[in-house]
PDB file of C-alpha atoms in Angstrom:
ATOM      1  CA  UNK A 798      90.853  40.996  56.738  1.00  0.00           C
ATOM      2  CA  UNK A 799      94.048  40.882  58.705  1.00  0.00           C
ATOM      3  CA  UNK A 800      95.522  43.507  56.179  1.00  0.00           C
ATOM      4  CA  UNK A 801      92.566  46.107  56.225  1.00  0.00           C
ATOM      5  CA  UNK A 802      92.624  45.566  60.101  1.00  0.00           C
ATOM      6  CA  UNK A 803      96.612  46.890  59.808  1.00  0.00           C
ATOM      7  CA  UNK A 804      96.117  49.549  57.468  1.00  0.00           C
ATOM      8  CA  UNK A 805      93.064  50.755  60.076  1.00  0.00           C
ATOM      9  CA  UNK A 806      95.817  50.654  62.417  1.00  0.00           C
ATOM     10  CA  UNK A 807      98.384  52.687  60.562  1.00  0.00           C
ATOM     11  CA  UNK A 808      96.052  55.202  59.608  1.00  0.00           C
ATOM     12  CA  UNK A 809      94.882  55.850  63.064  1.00  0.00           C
ATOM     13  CA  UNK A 810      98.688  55.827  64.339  1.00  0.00           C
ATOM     14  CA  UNK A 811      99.592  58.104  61.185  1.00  0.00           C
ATOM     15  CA  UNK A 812      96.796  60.706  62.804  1.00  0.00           C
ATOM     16  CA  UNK A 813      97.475  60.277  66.026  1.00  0.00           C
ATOM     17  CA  UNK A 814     101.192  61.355  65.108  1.00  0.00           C
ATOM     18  CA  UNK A 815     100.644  64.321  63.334  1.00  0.00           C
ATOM     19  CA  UNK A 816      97.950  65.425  65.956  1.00  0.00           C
ATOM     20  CA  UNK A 817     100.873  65.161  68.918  1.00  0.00           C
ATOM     21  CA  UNK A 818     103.628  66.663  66.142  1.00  0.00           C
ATOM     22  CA  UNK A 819     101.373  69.651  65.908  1.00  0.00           C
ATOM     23  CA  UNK A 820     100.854  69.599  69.759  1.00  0.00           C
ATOM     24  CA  UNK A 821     104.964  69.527  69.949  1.00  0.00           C
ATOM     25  CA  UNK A 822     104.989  72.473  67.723  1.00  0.00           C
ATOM     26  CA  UNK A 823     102.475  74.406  69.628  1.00  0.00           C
ATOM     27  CA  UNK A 824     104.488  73.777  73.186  1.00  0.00           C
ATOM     28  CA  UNK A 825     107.346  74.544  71.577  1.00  0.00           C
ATOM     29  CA  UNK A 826     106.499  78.304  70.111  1.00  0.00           C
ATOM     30  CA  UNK A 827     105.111  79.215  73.426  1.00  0.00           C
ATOM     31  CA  UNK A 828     108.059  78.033  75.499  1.00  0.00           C
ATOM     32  CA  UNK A 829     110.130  79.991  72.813  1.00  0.00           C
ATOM     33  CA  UNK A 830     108.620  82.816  73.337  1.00  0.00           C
ATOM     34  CA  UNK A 831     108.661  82.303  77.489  1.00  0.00           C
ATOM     35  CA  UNK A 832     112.433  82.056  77.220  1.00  0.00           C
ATOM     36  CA  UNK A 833     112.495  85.381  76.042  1.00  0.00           C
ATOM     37  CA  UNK A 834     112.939  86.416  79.427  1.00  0.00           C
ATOM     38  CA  UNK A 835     116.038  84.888  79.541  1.00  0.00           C
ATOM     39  CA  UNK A 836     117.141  87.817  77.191  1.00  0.00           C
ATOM     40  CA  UNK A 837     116.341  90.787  79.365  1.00  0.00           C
ATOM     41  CA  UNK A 838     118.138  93.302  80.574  1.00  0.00           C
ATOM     42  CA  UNK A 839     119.514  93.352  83.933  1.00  0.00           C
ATOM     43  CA  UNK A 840     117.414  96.469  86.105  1.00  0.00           C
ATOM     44  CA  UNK A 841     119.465  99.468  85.611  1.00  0.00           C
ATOM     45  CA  UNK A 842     121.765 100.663  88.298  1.00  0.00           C
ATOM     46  CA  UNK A 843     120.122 102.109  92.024  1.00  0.00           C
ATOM     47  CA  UNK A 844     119.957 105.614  91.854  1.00  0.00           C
ATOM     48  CA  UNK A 845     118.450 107.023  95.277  1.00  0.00           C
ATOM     49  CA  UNK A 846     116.952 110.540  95.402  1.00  0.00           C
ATOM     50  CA  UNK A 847     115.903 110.899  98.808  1.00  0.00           C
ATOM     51  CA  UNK A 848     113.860 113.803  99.615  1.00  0.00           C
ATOM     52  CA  UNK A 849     112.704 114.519 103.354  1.00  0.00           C
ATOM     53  CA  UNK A 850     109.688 117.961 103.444  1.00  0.00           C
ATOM     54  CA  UNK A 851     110.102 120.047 105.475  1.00  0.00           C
ATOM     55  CA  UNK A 852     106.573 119.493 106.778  1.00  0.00           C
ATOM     56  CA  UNK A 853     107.790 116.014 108.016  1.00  0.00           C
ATOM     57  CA  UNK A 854     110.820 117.447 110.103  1.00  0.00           C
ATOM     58  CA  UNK A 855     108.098 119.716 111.567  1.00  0.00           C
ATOM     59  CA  UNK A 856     105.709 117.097 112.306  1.00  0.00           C
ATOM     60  CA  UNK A 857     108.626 115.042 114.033  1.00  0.00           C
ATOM     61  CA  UNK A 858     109.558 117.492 116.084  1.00  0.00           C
ATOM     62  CA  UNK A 859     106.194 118.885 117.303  1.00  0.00           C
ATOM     63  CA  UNK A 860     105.439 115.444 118.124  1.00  0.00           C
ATOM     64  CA  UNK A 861     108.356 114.448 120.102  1.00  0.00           C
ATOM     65  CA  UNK A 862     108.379 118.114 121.180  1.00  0.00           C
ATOM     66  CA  UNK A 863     109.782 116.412 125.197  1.00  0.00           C
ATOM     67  CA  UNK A 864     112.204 114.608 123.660  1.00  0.00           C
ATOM     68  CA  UNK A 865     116.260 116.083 124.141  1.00  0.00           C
ATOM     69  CA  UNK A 866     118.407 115.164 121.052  1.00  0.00           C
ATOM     70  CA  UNK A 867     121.698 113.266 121.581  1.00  0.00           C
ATOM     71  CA  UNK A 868     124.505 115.668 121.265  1.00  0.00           C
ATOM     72  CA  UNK A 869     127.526 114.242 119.454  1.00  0.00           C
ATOM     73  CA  UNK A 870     130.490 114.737 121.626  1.00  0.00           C
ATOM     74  CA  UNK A 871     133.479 114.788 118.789  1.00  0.00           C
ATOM     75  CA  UNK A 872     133.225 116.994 115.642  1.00  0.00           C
ATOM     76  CA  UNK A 873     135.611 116.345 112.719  1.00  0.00           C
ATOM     77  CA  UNK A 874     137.748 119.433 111.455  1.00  0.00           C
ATOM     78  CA  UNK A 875     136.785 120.124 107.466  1.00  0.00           C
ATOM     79  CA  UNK A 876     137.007 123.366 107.259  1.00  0.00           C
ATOM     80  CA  UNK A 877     139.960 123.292 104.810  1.00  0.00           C
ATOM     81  CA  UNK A 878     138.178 121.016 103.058  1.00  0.00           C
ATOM     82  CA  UNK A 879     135.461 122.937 102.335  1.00  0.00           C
ATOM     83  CA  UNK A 880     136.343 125.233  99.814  1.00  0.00           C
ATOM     84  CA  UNK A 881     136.859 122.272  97.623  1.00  0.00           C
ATOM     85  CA  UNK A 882     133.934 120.329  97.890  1.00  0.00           C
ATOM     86  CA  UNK A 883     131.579 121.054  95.398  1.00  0.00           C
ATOM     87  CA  UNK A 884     128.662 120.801  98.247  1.00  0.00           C
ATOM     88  CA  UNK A 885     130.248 123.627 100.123  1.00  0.00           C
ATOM     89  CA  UNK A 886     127.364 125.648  98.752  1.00  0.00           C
ATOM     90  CA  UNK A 887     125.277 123.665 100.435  1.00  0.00           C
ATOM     91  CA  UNK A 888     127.114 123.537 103.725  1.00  0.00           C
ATOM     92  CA  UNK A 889     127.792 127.286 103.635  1.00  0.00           C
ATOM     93  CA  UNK A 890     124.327 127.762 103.296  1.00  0.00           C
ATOM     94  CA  UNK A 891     122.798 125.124 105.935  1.00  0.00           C
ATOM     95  CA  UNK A 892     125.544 126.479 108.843  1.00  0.00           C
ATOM     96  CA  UNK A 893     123.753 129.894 108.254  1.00  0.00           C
ATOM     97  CA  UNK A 894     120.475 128.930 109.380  1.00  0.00           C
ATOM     98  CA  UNK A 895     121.313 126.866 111.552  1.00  0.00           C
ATOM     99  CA  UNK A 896     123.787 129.836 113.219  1.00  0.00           C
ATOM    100  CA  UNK A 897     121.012 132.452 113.031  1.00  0.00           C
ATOM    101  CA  UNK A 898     118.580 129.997 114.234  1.00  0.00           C
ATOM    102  CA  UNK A 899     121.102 129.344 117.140  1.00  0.00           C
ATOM    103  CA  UNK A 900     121.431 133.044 117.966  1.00  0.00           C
ATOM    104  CA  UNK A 901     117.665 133.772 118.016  1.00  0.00           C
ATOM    105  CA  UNK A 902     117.933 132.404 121.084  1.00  0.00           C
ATOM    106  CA  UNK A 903     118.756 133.751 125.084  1.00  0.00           C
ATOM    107  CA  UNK A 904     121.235 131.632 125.649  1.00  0.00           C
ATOM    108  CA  UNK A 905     124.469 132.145 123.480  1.00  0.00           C
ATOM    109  CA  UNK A 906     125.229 128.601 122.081  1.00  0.00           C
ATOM    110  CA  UNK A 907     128.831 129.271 121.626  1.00  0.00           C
ATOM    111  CA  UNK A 908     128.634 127.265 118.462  1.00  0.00           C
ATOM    112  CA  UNK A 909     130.009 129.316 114.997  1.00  0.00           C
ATOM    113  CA  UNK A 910     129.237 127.950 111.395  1.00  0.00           C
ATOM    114  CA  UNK A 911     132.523 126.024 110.590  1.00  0.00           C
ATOM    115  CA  UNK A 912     131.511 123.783 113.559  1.00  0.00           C
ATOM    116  CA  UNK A 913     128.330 123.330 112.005  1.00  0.00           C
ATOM    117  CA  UNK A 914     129.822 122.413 108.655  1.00  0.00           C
ATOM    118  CA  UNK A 915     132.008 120.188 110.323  1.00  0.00           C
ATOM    119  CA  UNK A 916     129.333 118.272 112.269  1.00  0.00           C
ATOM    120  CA  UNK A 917     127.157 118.113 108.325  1.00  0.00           C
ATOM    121  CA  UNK A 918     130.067 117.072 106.605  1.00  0.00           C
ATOM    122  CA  UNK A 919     129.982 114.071 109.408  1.00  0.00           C
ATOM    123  CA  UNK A 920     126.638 113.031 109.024  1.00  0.00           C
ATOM    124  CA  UNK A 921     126.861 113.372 105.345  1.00  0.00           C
ATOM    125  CA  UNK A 922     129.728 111.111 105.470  1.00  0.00           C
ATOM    126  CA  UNK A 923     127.523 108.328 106.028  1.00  0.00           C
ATOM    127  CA  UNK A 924     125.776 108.580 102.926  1.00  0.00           C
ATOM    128  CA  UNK A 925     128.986 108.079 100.543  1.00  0.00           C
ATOM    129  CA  UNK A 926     127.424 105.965  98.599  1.00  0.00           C
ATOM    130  CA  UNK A 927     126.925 107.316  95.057  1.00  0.00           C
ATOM    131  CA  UNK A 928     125.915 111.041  95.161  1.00  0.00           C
ATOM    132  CA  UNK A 929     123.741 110.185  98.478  1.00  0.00           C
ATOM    133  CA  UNK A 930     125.966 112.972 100.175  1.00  0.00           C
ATOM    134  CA  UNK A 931     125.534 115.450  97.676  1.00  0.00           C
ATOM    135  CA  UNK A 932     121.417 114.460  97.913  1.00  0.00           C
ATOM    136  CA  UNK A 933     122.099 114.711 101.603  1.00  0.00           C
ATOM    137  CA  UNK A 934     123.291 118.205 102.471  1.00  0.00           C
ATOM    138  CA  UNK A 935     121.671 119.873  99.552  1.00  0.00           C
ATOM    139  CA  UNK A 936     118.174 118.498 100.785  1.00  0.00           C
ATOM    140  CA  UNK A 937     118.518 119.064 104.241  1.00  0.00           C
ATOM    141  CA  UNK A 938     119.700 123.038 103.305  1.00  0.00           C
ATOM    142  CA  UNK A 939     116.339 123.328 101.586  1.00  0.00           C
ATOM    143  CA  UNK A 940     114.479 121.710 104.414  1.00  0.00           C
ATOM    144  CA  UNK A 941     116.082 123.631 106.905  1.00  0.00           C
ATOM    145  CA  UNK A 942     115.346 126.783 105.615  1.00  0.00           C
ATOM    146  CA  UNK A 943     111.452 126.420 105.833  1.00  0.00           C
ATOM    147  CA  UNK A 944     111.499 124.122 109.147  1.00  0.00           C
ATOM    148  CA  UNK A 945     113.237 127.024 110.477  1.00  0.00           C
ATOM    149  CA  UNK A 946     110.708 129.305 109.601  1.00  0.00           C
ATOM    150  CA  UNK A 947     107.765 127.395 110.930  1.00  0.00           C
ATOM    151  CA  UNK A 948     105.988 129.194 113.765  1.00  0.00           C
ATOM    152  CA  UNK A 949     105.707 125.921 115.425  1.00  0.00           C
ATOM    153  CA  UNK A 950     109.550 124.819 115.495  1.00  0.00           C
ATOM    154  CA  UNK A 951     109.922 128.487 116.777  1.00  0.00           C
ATOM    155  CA  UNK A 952     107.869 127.943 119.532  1.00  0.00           C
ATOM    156  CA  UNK A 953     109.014 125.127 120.315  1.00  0.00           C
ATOM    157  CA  UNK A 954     112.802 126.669 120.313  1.00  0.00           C
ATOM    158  CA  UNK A 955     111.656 128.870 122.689  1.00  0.00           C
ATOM    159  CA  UNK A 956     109.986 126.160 125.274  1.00  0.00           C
ATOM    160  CA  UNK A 957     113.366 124.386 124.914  1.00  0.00           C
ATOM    161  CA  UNK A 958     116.372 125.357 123.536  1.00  0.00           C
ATOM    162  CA  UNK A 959     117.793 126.164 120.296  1.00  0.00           C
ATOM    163  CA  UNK A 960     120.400 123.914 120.005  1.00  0.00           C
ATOM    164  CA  UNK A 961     117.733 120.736 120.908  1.00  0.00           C
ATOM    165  CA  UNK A 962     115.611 121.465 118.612  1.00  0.00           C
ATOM    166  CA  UNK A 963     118.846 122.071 115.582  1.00  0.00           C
ATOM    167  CA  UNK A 964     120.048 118.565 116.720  1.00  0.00           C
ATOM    168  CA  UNK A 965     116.419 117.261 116.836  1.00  0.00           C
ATOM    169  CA  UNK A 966     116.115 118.302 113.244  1.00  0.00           C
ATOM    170  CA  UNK A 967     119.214 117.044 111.969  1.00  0.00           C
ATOM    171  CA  UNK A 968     118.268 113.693 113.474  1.00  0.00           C
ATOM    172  CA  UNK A 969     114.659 113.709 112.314  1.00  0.00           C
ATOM    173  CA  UNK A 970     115.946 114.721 109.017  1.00  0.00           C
ATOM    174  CA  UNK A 971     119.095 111.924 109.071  1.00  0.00           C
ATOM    175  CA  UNK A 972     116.442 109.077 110.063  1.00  0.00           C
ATOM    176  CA  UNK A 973     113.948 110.292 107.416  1.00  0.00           C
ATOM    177  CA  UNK A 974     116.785 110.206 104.869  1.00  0.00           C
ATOM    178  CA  UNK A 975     117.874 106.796 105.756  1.00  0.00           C
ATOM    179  CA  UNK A 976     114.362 105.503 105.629  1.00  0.00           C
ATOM    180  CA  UNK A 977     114.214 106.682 101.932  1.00  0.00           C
ATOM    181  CA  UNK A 978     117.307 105.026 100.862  1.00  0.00           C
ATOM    182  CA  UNK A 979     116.915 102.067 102.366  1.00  0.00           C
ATOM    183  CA  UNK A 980     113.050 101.489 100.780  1.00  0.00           C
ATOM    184  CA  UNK A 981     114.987 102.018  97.158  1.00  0.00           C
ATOM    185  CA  UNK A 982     117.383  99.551  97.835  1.00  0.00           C
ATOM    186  CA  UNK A 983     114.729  97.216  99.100  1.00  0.00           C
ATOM    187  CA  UNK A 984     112.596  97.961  95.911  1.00  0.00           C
ATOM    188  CA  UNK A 985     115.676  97.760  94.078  1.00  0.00           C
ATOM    189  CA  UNK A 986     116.767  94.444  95.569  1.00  0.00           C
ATOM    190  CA  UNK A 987     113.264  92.961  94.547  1.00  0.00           C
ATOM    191  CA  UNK A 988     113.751  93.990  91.382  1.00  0.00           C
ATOM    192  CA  UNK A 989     116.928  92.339  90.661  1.00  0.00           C
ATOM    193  CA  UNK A 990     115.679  88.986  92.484  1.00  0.00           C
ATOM    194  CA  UNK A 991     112.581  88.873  89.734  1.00  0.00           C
ATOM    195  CA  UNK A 992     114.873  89.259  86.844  1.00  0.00           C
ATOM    196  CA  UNK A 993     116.684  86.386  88.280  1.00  0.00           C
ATOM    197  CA  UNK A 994     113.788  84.833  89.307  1.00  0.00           C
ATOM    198  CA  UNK A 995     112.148  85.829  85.059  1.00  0.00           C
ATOM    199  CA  UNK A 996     115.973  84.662  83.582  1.00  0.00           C
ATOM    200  CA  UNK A 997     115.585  81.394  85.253  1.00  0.00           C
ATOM    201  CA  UNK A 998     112.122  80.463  83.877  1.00  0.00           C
ATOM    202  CA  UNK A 999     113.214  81.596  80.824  1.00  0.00           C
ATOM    203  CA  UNK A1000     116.512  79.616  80.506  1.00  0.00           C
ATOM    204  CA  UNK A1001     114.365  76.394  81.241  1.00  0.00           C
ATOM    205  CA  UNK A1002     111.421  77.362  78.961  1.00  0.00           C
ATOM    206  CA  UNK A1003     114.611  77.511  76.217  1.00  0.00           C
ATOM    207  CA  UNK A1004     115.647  74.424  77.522  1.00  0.00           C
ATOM    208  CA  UNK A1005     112.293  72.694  77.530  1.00  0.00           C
ATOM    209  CA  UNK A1006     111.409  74.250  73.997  1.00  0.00           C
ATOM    210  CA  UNK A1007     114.774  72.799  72.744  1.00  0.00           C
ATOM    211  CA  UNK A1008     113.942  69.504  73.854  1.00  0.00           C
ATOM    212  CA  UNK A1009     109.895  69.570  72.363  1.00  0.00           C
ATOM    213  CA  UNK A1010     111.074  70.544  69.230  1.00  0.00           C
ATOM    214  CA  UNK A1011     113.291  67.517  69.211  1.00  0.00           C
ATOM    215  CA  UNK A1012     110.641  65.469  70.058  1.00  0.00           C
ATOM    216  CA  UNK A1013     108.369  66.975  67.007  1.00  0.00           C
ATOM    217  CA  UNK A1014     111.311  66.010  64.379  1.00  0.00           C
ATOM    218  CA  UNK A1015     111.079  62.331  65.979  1.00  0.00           C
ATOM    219  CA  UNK A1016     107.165  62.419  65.675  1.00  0.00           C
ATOM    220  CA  UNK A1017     107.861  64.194  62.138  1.00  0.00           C
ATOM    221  CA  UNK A1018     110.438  61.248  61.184  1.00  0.00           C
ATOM    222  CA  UNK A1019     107.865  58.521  62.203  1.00  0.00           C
ATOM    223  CA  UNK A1020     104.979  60.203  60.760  1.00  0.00           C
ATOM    224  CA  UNK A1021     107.312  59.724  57.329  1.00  0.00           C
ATOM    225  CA  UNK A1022     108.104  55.913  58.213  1.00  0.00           C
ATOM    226  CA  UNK A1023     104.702  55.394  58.822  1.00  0.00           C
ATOM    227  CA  UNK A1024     103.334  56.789  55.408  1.00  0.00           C
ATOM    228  CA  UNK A1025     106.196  55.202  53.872  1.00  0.00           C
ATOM    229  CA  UNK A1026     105.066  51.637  55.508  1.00  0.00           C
ATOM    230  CA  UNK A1027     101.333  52.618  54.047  1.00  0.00           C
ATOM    231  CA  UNK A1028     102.509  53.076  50.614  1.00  0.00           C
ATOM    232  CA  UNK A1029     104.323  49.875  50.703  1.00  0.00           C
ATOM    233  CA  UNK A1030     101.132  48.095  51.780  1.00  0.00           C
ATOM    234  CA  UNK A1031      99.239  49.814  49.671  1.00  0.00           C
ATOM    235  CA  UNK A1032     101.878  48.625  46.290  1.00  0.00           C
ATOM    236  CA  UNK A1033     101.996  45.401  47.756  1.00  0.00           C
ATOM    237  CA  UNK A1034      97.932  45.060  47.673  1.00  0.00           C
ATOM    238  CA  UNK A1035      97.829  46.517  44.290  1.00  0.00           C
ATOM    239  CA  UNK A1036     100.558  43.847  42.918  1.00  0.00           C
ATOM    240  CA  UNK A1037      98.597  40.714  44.632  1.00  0.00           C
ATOM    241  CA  UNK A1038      95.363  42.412  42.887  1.00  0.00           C
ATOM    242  CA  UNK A1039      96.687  42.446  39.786  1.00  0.00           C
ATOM    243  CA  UNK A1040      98.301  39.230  40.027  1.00  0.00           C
TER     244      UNK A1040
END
């Protein structure tokens, strides 16, 4: 009785084995396949392409149409430089509106296009990150062009001045700029901390998935002592049968 009672035993302990080594194997495919994440690539480098409509200079500037723009009181001298930079396209081409624009008006400005350039090749300083200055000046030409030629900013040139509403522009357009770039590097920065975030998971999902599938070749190793221990019993019943 005592014998039949074991062998009950073993047999429910041999199932109960292979039911949790199949559980082990299970857990241990699908945290193998979770740590995958570990293996991805890094988000590819920030590349900002800001790009500032002339529509939104135009709405800027109708609606802070009482507003003065700050003045900046020093101007760099890169006029030499100019001829080598391959932006001077650009610059070349944003000092002539912005000179023509200038004397459109009744009060001479007394301001000539290599100040202009000068003053650009400032505020595109600021961007030198990458080919944000190149982005910079050749954006702002195109934009200037057509907020130029709005009726409204024309208008508004005449209520005012000129020059407020050039440096009004080139801060509306500066601000607008910055705004862009610094969304992309916030997008960009969320970016990198998921993959971190995805690369840790994964690395302990490897980790964990190692460690199940060592427990499944214990649970495998006593499901084989176990059946061994069976067979025994089961030679050792058939010998005191016989005998």
């Amino acid at each position: 009785m005592l014998q039949k009672l074991e062998n009950a035993y073993l047999a429910i302990l041999r199932f109960v084995v292979i039911l949790a080594a199949g559980l082990m194997l299970v857990t241990t495919a699908i945290l193998g396949l979770n740590s995958f994440k570990a293996f991805q690539n890094e988000p590819a480098e920030l590349k900002v392409a800001p790009h500032v409509t002339a529509e939104a200079l135009t709405k800027r500037l109708t609606a802070n149409s009482g507003a003065k723009a700050e003045k900046d009181p020093e101007h760099s001298q890169h006029a030499d430089s100019a001829a080598a930079d391959p932006n001077a396209k650009a610059y070349e081409r944003a000092a002539k509106l912005v000179v023509d624009f200038l004397g459109k008006d009744a009060e001479p400005s007394g301001i000539d296009k290599e100040e202009v350039i000068s003053l650009l090749q400032d505020r595109a300083a600021i961007f030198s990150e990458g080919d944000l200055a190149s982005a910079y000046i050749t954006g702002f030409a195109e934009s200037l062009e057509k907020t130029l030629a709005d009726p409204a900013v024309i208008k508004l040139a005449k209520e005012t001045s000129a020059l407020d509403v050039i440096g009004e522009v080139m801060d509306a357009y500066g601000d607008q700029f910055q705004e862009q770039v610094d969304k992309a590097k916030e997008g960009h920065e969320e970016k990198l901390s998921a993959y971190h975030t995805e690369k840790a998971e994964g690395m302990l999902n490897l980790y964990m998935a190692g460690a199940m599938f060592a427990v499944f070749l214990s649970i495998v190793f006593l499901s084989l002592i176990i059946r061994i221990e069976r067979n025994l019993r089961h030679l050792e019943t058939k010998s005191s049968t016989q005998g």
